[in-house]
């Protein structure tokens, strides 16, 4: 419950519950079966002294489609359209119920990539980034648009925004270890300028970018400032103000 | 795994796993026993057509002490002291491993209070607020220090900061339903001015404040702008720059 993607020692578990390792092994087989049946993932067991059990999140295509369809349906109401061609979705991202499912879906998409840390931006990226990191069993590092004394020292990068002015991102030097393998996660991508800024942050920290995952990608503008990315949903707003939200295919092989 | 404090129908579960309701009942008794043994909470089962099973988080005093002692130990290193008598703790709050445990501890402290929504402030409050809301099975509402078009319309309140100037908090009108019962959660409290601002936000939304929970409370200043609150840890920094972090007792009855 508390530690997906982290290895839990069999001996430790057997000790805590005062039962034999064989019994724990049987229970883990049952859990593995249940998780696979549910389309949520699997439990991998490594034998030996250094061994242990790890829950590996991996959403089945059916379960993924079911969850994302439901989110798309919630988003497709005209009263969610905000001035400037935006869609209101904060309620979904700040509902732990949905944020956990969306983070789990993103984590599943990158389950085979090498990832030490998830990177996101304040503030709507945080719940999605947090639950993605949770499912992957790694920490979260947050880029800020400003810096506060309690964040400690930071590295600053500048990047051009969609409107043409120059914006600033701060990354605390204690938050992101040098040369980490990072997964970039953000709530929404329109032109991709914020994600391009995050790529610059990654470069400053000599990080290897293992992937880019976003919750919502906008249909327009067609050309994005970042190349390869994985989105859960794609949205457009018709000229008469009706939102259309489509589930995106998972990366091939997932 | 995905829905603490939410009721799951027995019939639904039995259907999904193709087993009888009696068998699900037996499994739930076993789960209840395990959670209680582990000091994490219990599984409540309500019978009848409208019935179902709910996992209720409630950390045992021993488990709470164990987790918080470990966090206190991590925080008590001189290199965490920042200019201005602050302590660096972002790495803990942005580690899902620790944020989930801390949110679970706060949720346990307020398990008997009526709560419809958890309210916090950007940005370090978000992970703690999110995992507290997750454990309680309610959504999170976030006060911002600025407002963006994608947040939609907001209510603005002003409050005096510790330094004497006037600061501003924004709460999206779609984020917090009127007359909700709210739990205020924040990462740190020094003088309590931000929490006093959040109380004003609550007032504007005709909310009933069910409690105030913080991760870290500072020893100084002694006088806080808010009265009753529950902190997990209390910290002070000695004149020679050594931090001292103490586990706080849970509210009586927990």
XYZ file of C-alpha atoms in Angstrom:
508
model
C 0.000 0.000 0.000
C 2.763 2.381 0.946
C 5.537 1.343 -1.368
C 4.862 0.437 -5.006
C 8.020 -0.189 -7.046
C 10.083 -0.636 -3.883
C 11.455 -3.995 -2.915
C 10.110 -5.435 0.332
C 12.196 -8.173 1.917
C 10.413 -11.502 2.341
C 12.177 -12.204 5.620
C 11.064 -8.832 6.979
C 7.470 -9.519 6.015
C 7.514 -13.029 7.398
C 8.980 -11.676 10.636
C 6.353 -8.962 11.024
C 3.462 -11.320 10.518
C 5.096 -14.245 12.380
C 4.558 -16.671 9.498
C 6.874 -18.669 7.276
C 8.564 -17.416 4.133
C 6.765 -20.114 2.141
C 3.397 -18.808 3.275
C 4.392 -15.281 2.321
C 5.457 -16.686 -1.046
C 2.006 -18.229 -1.564
C 0.267 -15.007 -0.579
C 2.461 -13.083 -2.997
C 1.494 -15.450 -5.831
C -2.145 -14.759 -4.983
C -1.520 -10.998 -4.933
C 0.345 -11.229 -8.238
C -2.635 -13.092 -9.722
C -5.133 -10.544 -8.363
C -3.181 -7.529 -9.621
C -2.840 -9.099 -13.071
C -6.552 -9.996 -13.167
C -7.412 -6.427 -12.215
C -5.126 -5.060 -14.931
C -3.064 -3.073 -12.437
C 0.346 -4.698 -12.586
C 2.232 -7.587 -11.072
C 4.269 -8.655 -8.055
C 7.824 -9.627 -8.932
C 9.650 -11.848 -6.470
C 13.414 -12.198 -6.453
C 14.760 -15.163 -4.499
C 17.885 -15.363 -2.391
C 19.270 -13.403 0.525
C 19.142 -10.105 -1.337
C 15.715 -10.925 -2.778
C 12.317 -9.495 -2.043
C 8.955 -8.648 -3.506
C 8.138 -5.586 -5.618
C 4.768 -4.444 -6.889
C 5.272 -3.219 -10.458
C 2.481 -0.944 -11.687
C 1.387 -1.628 -15.243
C -2.098 -0.683 -16.305
C -3.714 -3.061 -18.804
C -4.928 -1.425 -22.060
C -8.563 -2.152 -21.029
C -8.226 -0.632 -17.556
C -6.318 2.356 -18.973
C -9.034 2.974 -21.556
C -11.769 2.644 -18.910
C -10.202 5.187 -16.529
C -9.220 7.686 -19.222
C -12.609 7.485 -20.971
C -14.239 8.421 -17.693
C -11.891 11.396 -17.218
C -12.499 12.511 -20.823
C -16.243 12.314 -20.211
C -15.949 14.502 -17.089
C -13.908 17.077 -19.034
C -16.293 17.284 -21.992
C -18.725 19.807 -20.530
C -19.049 23.312 -21.990
C -18.934 24.999 -18.554
C -15.296 23.874 -18.260
C -14.165 26.158 -21.069
C -12.250 29.151 -19.665
C -11.280 32.394 -21.435
C -8.275 31.894 -23.739
C -9.195 28.422 -25.005
C -8.374 26.750 -21.683
C -10.168 23.891 -20.024
C -10.810 23.775 -16.265
C -9.371 20.561 -14.824
C -7.916 21.537 -11.425
C -10.698 19.670 -9.616
C -9.575 16.409 -11.268
C -5.878 16.893 -10.535
C -6.566 17.899 -6.923
C -8.869 14.950 -6.348
C -6.590 12.217 -4.945
C -8.984 9.673 -6.453
C -8.286 10.839 -10.013
C -4.742 12.129 -9.530
C -3.640 8.706 -8.280
C -5.199 6.960 -11.286
C -3.670 9.444 -13.746
C -0.244 9.188 -12.083
C -0.548 5.404 -12.179
C -1.367 5.546 -15.896
C 1.688 7.723 -16.611
C 3.934 5.536 -14.457
C 2.711 2.460 -16.354
C 3.636 4.116 -19.650
C 7.219 4.534 -18.451
C 7.558 1.356 -16.392
C 10.404 0.078 -18.567
C 12.374 3.333 -18.698
C 15.270 3.987 -16.314
C 14.014 6.701 -13.927
C 15.634 8.031 -10.728
C 13.398 11.041 -10.229
C 10.225 12.610 -11.630
C 10.439 16.332 -12.454
C 7.437 18.636 -12.695
C 6.523 22.329 -12.354
C 4.433 24.070 -9.730
C 1.655 23.987 -9.177
C -0.901 21.887 -11.022
C 1.860 19.509 -12.068
C 2.533 18.549 -8.442
C -0.323 16.081 -7.739
C 0.205 14.273 -11.047
C 3.981 14.267 -10.611
C 3.627 13.094 -7.003
C 1.428 10.104 -7.820
C 3.565 9.203 -10.861
C 6.647 9.267 -8.621
C 4.749 7.290 -5.983
C 3.880 4.530 -8.433
C 7.471 4.451 -9.731
C 8.929 4.446 -6.208
C 11.113 7.525 -6.803
C 11.158 11.120 -5.447
C 9.686 14.219 -7.092
C 11.628 17.382 -7.983
C 9.617 20.555 -8.610
C 10.626 23.467 -10.853
C 9.358 26.767 -9.455
C 8.482 30.047 -11.163
C 9.962 31.833 -8.163
C 12.257 30.926 -5.277
C 11.774 31.189 -1.520
C 14.292 31.139 1.301
C 12.910 27.801 2.544
C 13.678 26.170 -0.835
C 17.416 26.700 -0.342
C 19.835 27.524 -3.171
C 18.579 27.050 -6.717
C 19.704 27.018 -10.333
C 17.880 29.475 -12.602
C 17.119 29.005 -16.296
C 15.382 31.345 -18.717
C 13.193 30.248 -21.594
C 10.975 31.942 -24.179
C 7.245 31.711 -23.431
C 4.527 31.251 -26.045
C 3.773 34.985 -25.918
C 7.397 35.846 -26.770
C 8.633 37.144 -23.415
C 11.295 35.418 -21.378
C 10.254 33.381 -18.340
C 12.267 31.935 -15.486
C 12.388 28.516 -13.825
C 14.133 27.731 -10.523
C 15.255 24.262 -9.455
C 16.560 23.746 -5.930
C 20.044 22.253 -6.016
C 19.147 19.817 -3.218
C 16.033 18.594 -5.024
C 17.647 17.134 -8.114
C 20.887 15.142 -7.784
C 23.369 15.760 -10.624
C 23.233 13.384 -13.613
C 19.915 11.765 -12.625
C 17.673 9.936 -15.078
C 14.506 12.027 -15.044
C 10.945 11.667 -16.258
C 9.376 15.068 -17.029
C 5.697 15.272 -16.091
C 3.337 18.209 -16.520
C -0.396 18.813 -16.391
C -0.920 20.430 -19.772
C 1.047 21.078 -22.954
C -0.023 23.686 -25.472
C 3.033 24.961 -27.347
C 5.418 23.102 -25.042
C 7.402 26.142 -23.904
C 7.304 25.193 -20.199
C 8.473 21.673 -21.036
C 11.230 23.171 -23.193
C 12.214 25.178 -20.088
C 12.236 21.976 -18.041
C 14.529 20.376 -20.637
C 16.912 23.273 -20.054
C 16.753 22.685 -16.313
C 17.542 19.009 -16.937
C 20.538 20.053 -19.055
C 21.879 22.330 -16.305
C 21.739 19.362 -13.929
C 23.364 17.051 -16.500
C 20.253 14.871 -16.308
C 19.308 12.201 -18.816
C 15.665 12.681 -19.857
C 13.994 9.255 -19.911
C 10.647 10.550 -21.117
C 8.039 13.328 -21.158
C 4.540 12.601 -19.893
C 1.595 14.994 -19.817
C -2.010 14.714 -18.723
C -3.567 16.897 -21.440
C -2.137 17.947 -24.792
C -3.846 20.728 -26.743
C -4.687 20.165 -30.412
C -3.408 23.667 -31.188
C -0.783 24.845 -31.809
C 0.108 21.820 -33.952
C 3.835 22.416 -33.676
C 5.250 21.836 -30.177
C 8.596 23.008 -28.852
C 9.412 19.520 -27.594
C 9.550 16.466 -29.795
C 8.654 13.075 -28.443
C 6.108 13.030 -25.617
C 3.352 10.837 -24.188
C -0.040 12.371 -23.406
C -2.958 10.653 -21.693
C -5.618 12.850 -23.321
C -5.801 15.290 -26.241
C -8.258 18.182 -26.229
C -9.601 20.777 -28.601
C -12.332 23.377 -28.261
C -14.691 23.916 -31.195
C -15.494 27.405 -32.479
C -18.836 27.281 -30.664
C -17.096 26.504 -27.345
C -17.666 22.751 -27.050
C -14.670 20.789 -25.683
C -13.657 17.522 -27.331
C -11.377 15.205 -25.326
C -9.841 12.031 -26.770
C -7.947 9.210 -25.092
C -4.426 8.866 -26.524
C -2.862 5.509 -27.305
C -0.190 4.335 -24.855
C 3.414 4.256 -26.122
C 3.922 1.105 -28.192
C 4.923 -1.923 -26.187
C 2.883 -0.911 -23.128
C -5.022 0.569 -2.591
C -6.712 3.314 -4.579
C -9.495 4.351 -2.243
C -8.937 4.612 1.504
C -11.938 6.021 3.414
C -14.244 5.301 0.479
C -16.879 2.627 0.697
C -16.435 -0.308 -1.684
C -19.526 -2.399 -2.334
C -19.210 -6.065 -1.385
C -21.348 -7.161 -4.319
C -19.121 -5.233 -6.715
C -16.008 -6.866 -5.296
C -17.513 -10.326 -5.314
C -18.550 -9.787 -8.922
C -15.140 -8.638 -10.060
C -13.342 -11.580 -8.495
C -16.097 -14.114 -9.292
C -16.353 -15.319 -5.706
C -19.092 -15.325 -3.082
C -19.919 -12.438 -0.757
C -19.205 -14.706 2.219
C -15.683 -15.316 0.968
C -15.139 -11.586 0.468
C -16.414 -11.128 4.028
C -13.819 -13.584 5.352
C -11.048 -11.907 3.409
C -12.126 -8.529 4.770
C -11.938 -9.873 8.339
C -8.410 -11.014 7.601
C -7.517 -7.607 6.121
C -9.057 -5.870 9.134
C -6.950 -8.050 11.421
C -3.765 -7.357 9.431
C -4.292 -3.589 9.341
C -4.965 -3.524 13.085
C -1.904 -5.691 13.785
C 0.206 -3.368 11.662
C -1.159 -0.332 13.520
C -2.457 1.274 10.305
C -6.224 1.277 10.781
C -9.182 -1.017 10.287
C -11.686 -2.241 7.717
C -15.265 -1.377 8.625
C -17.991 -3.464 6.997
C -21.601 -2.315 6.831
C -24.088 -5.029 5.999
C -27.204 -4.752 3.869
C -27.936 -3.606 0.350
C -26.413 -0.174 0.887
C -23.487 -1.661 2.779
C -19.874 -2.063 1.831
C -16.342 -2.092 3.158
C -14.264 0.964 4.053
C -10.618 1.103 5.060
C -10.337 3.635 7.896
C -6.810 4.930 8.417
C -5.800 5.211 12.069
C -2.144 5.056 12.954
C -1.385 3.330 16.264
C 0.620 5.425 18.790
C 3.580 3.044 18.374
C 3.593 3.190 14.571
C 3.120 6.988 14.648
C 6.048 7.390 17.041
C 8.217 5.087 14.912
C 7.580 6.996 11.649
C 7.854 10.478 13.163
C 11.027 9.624 15.129
C 12.635 8.616 11.862
C 11.599 11.868 10.166
C 12.851 13.881 13.163
C 16.169 12.057 12.955
C 16.503 12.890 9.239
C 15.763 16.573 9.956
C 18.266 16.898 12.811
C 21.361 17.557 10.731
C 23.131 20.927 10.853
C 23.402 21.168 7.039
C 19.598 21.513 6.882
C 19.666 24.907 8.594
C 18.959 27.687 6.063
C 19.452 31.458 6.454
C 16.655 33.007 8.561
C 16.272 30.153 11.044
C 14.598 27.864 8.510
C 15.026 24.141 8.130
C 15.282 22.432 4.722
C 12.624 19.738 4.454
C 11.399 19.899 0.819
C 13.109 16.602 0.041
C 10.948 14.843 2.657
C 7.678 16.419 1.509
C 8.433 15.698 -2.158
C 9.361 12.107 -1.452
C 6.111 10.157 -1.937
C 7.454 7.615 0.570
C 7.527 10.165 3.396
C 4.712 12.455 2.215
C 2.295 9.526 2.199
C 3.271 8.527 5.753
C 3.030 12.109 7.019
C -0.354 12.626 5.334
C -1.531 9.336 6.795
C -0.441 10.469 10.267
C -2.353 13.762 9.920
C -5.433 11.993 8.535
C -5.348 9.595 11.499
C -5.318 12.551 13.897
C -8.542 13.853 12.362
C -10.224 10.532 11.571
C -13.186 11.344 13.856
C -13.729 14.904 12.618
C -16.313 15.700 9.948
C -14.284 16.659 6.850
C -15.511 17.270 3.278
C -12.321 18.776 1.877
C -8.692 19.386 2.855
C -7.397 22.929 2.263
C -3.721 23.820 1.881
C -1.469 26.473 0.309
C 0.904 26.199 -2.601
C 3.359 24.833 -2.883
C 5.070 22.756 -0.209
C 1.681 22.180 1.406
C 0.432 20.305 -1.667
C 2.053 16.857 -1.212
C 1.122 16.735 2.480
C -2.396 18.013 1.796
C -2.796 15.583 -1.102
C -1.863 12.497 0.895
C -3.937 13.643 3.885
C -6.927 14.087 1.547
C -6.145 10.717 -0.044
C -6.225 8.920 3.299
C -9.454 10.710 4.265
C -11.075 10.000 0.874
C -11.835 13.686 0.146
C -10.582 16.240 -2.425
C -7.905 18.904 -1.901
C -8.420 22.663 -2.361
C -5.295 24.803 -2.771
C -4.930 28.484 -1.808
C -2.609 30.284 -4.202
C -0.411 33.345 -3.735
C -1.313 34.367 -7.293
C -3.977 33.430 -9.822
C -3.704 32.114 -13.371
C -6.264 32.018 -16.157
C -6.381 28.198 -16.004
C -7.473 28.341 -12.340
C -10.735 30.062 -13.268
C -12.438 32.710 -11.113
C -11.196 33.097 -7.547
C -11.963 34.803 -4.266
C -9.154 36.992 -2.915
C -8.361 37.645 0.744
C -5.686 39.838 2.283
C -3.891 39.133 5.515
C -1.006 40.644 7.489
C 2.270 38.740 7.168
C 4.795 38.231 9.970
C 6.914 41.065 8.585
C 4.000 43.504 8.771
C 3.095 43.875 5.100
C -0.165 42.695 3.590
C -0.216 39.457 1.587
C -2.844 37.988 -0.693
C -4.383 34.531 -1.009
C -6.538 33.327 -3.937
C -8.987 30.427 -3.755
C -10.670 29.226 -6.941
C -14.442 29.329 -6.571
C -14.762 25.920 -8.227
C -12.238 24.328 -5.885
C -14.054 24.815 -2.610
C -17.822 24.258 -2.426
C -19.648 26.772 -0.199
C -20.224 25.795 3.450
C -17.862 22.777 3.364
C -16.334 21.248 6.463
C -12.601 21.790 5.930
C -9.367 20.550 7.448
C -6.566 23.109 7.055
C -3.171 21.516 6.391
C 0.156 23.263 5.912
C 3.802 22.287 5.857
C 5.175 24.676 8.448
C 3.859 27.151 11.023
C 6.028 29.844 12.498
C 3.852 32.792 13.562
C 0.780 31.303 11.912
C 0.041 34.230 9.593
C -0.520 32.051 6.505
C -2.889 29.809 8.468
C -4.698 32.925 9.727
C -5.063 33.896 6.045
C -6.460 30.447 5.286
C -8.993 30.894 8.106
C -10.108 34.072 6.338
C -10.477 32.162 3.084
C -12.568 29.570 4.938
C -14.751 32.377 6.303
C -15.325 33.819 2.821
C -16.516 30.392 1.697
C -18.710 29.975 4.811
C -16.689 26.865 5.640
C -16.662 25.144 9.002
C -13.057 24.527 10.060
C -12.835 20.991 11.482
C -9.161 21.249 12.400
C -5.705 22.605 11.618
C -2.851 20.197 10.989
C 0.779 21.055 10.268
C 3.895 19.046 9.623
C 6.376 21.279 11.477
C 5.712 23.935 14.093
C 8.503 26.341 15.023
C 9.337 26.850 18.706
C 9.578 30.603 18.066
C 7.668 32.853 18.040
C 5.858 31.391 21.035
C 2.628 33.235 20.297
C 0.821 32.010 17.163
C -1.905 33.805 15.242
C -4.086 30.713 15.255
C -5.249 28.983 18.420
C -5.834 25.267 18.417
C -3.718 23.219 16.025
C -2.121 19.780 15.690
C 1.522 19.500 14.671
C 3.423 16.311 13.922
C 6.842 17.732 14.838
C 8.181 20.786 16.689
C 11.548 22.287 15.817
C 13.968 24.834 17.179
C 17.467 25.849 16.137
C 20.046 26.448 18.846
C 22.230 29.571 18.850
C 25.125 27.489 17.465
C 22.964 26.334 14.527
C 22.008 22.811 15.629
C 18.401 21.837 14.853
C 16.342 20.046 17.495
C 13.192 18.230 16.280
C 10.671 16.644 18.673
C 7.703 14.380 17.979
C 4.454 15.973 19.182
C 1.793 14.005 21.001
C -1.304 13.160 18.947
C -4.544 14.948 19.881
C -6.087 13.226 22.916
C -8.305 10.268 22.071
C -6.282 9.268 18.999
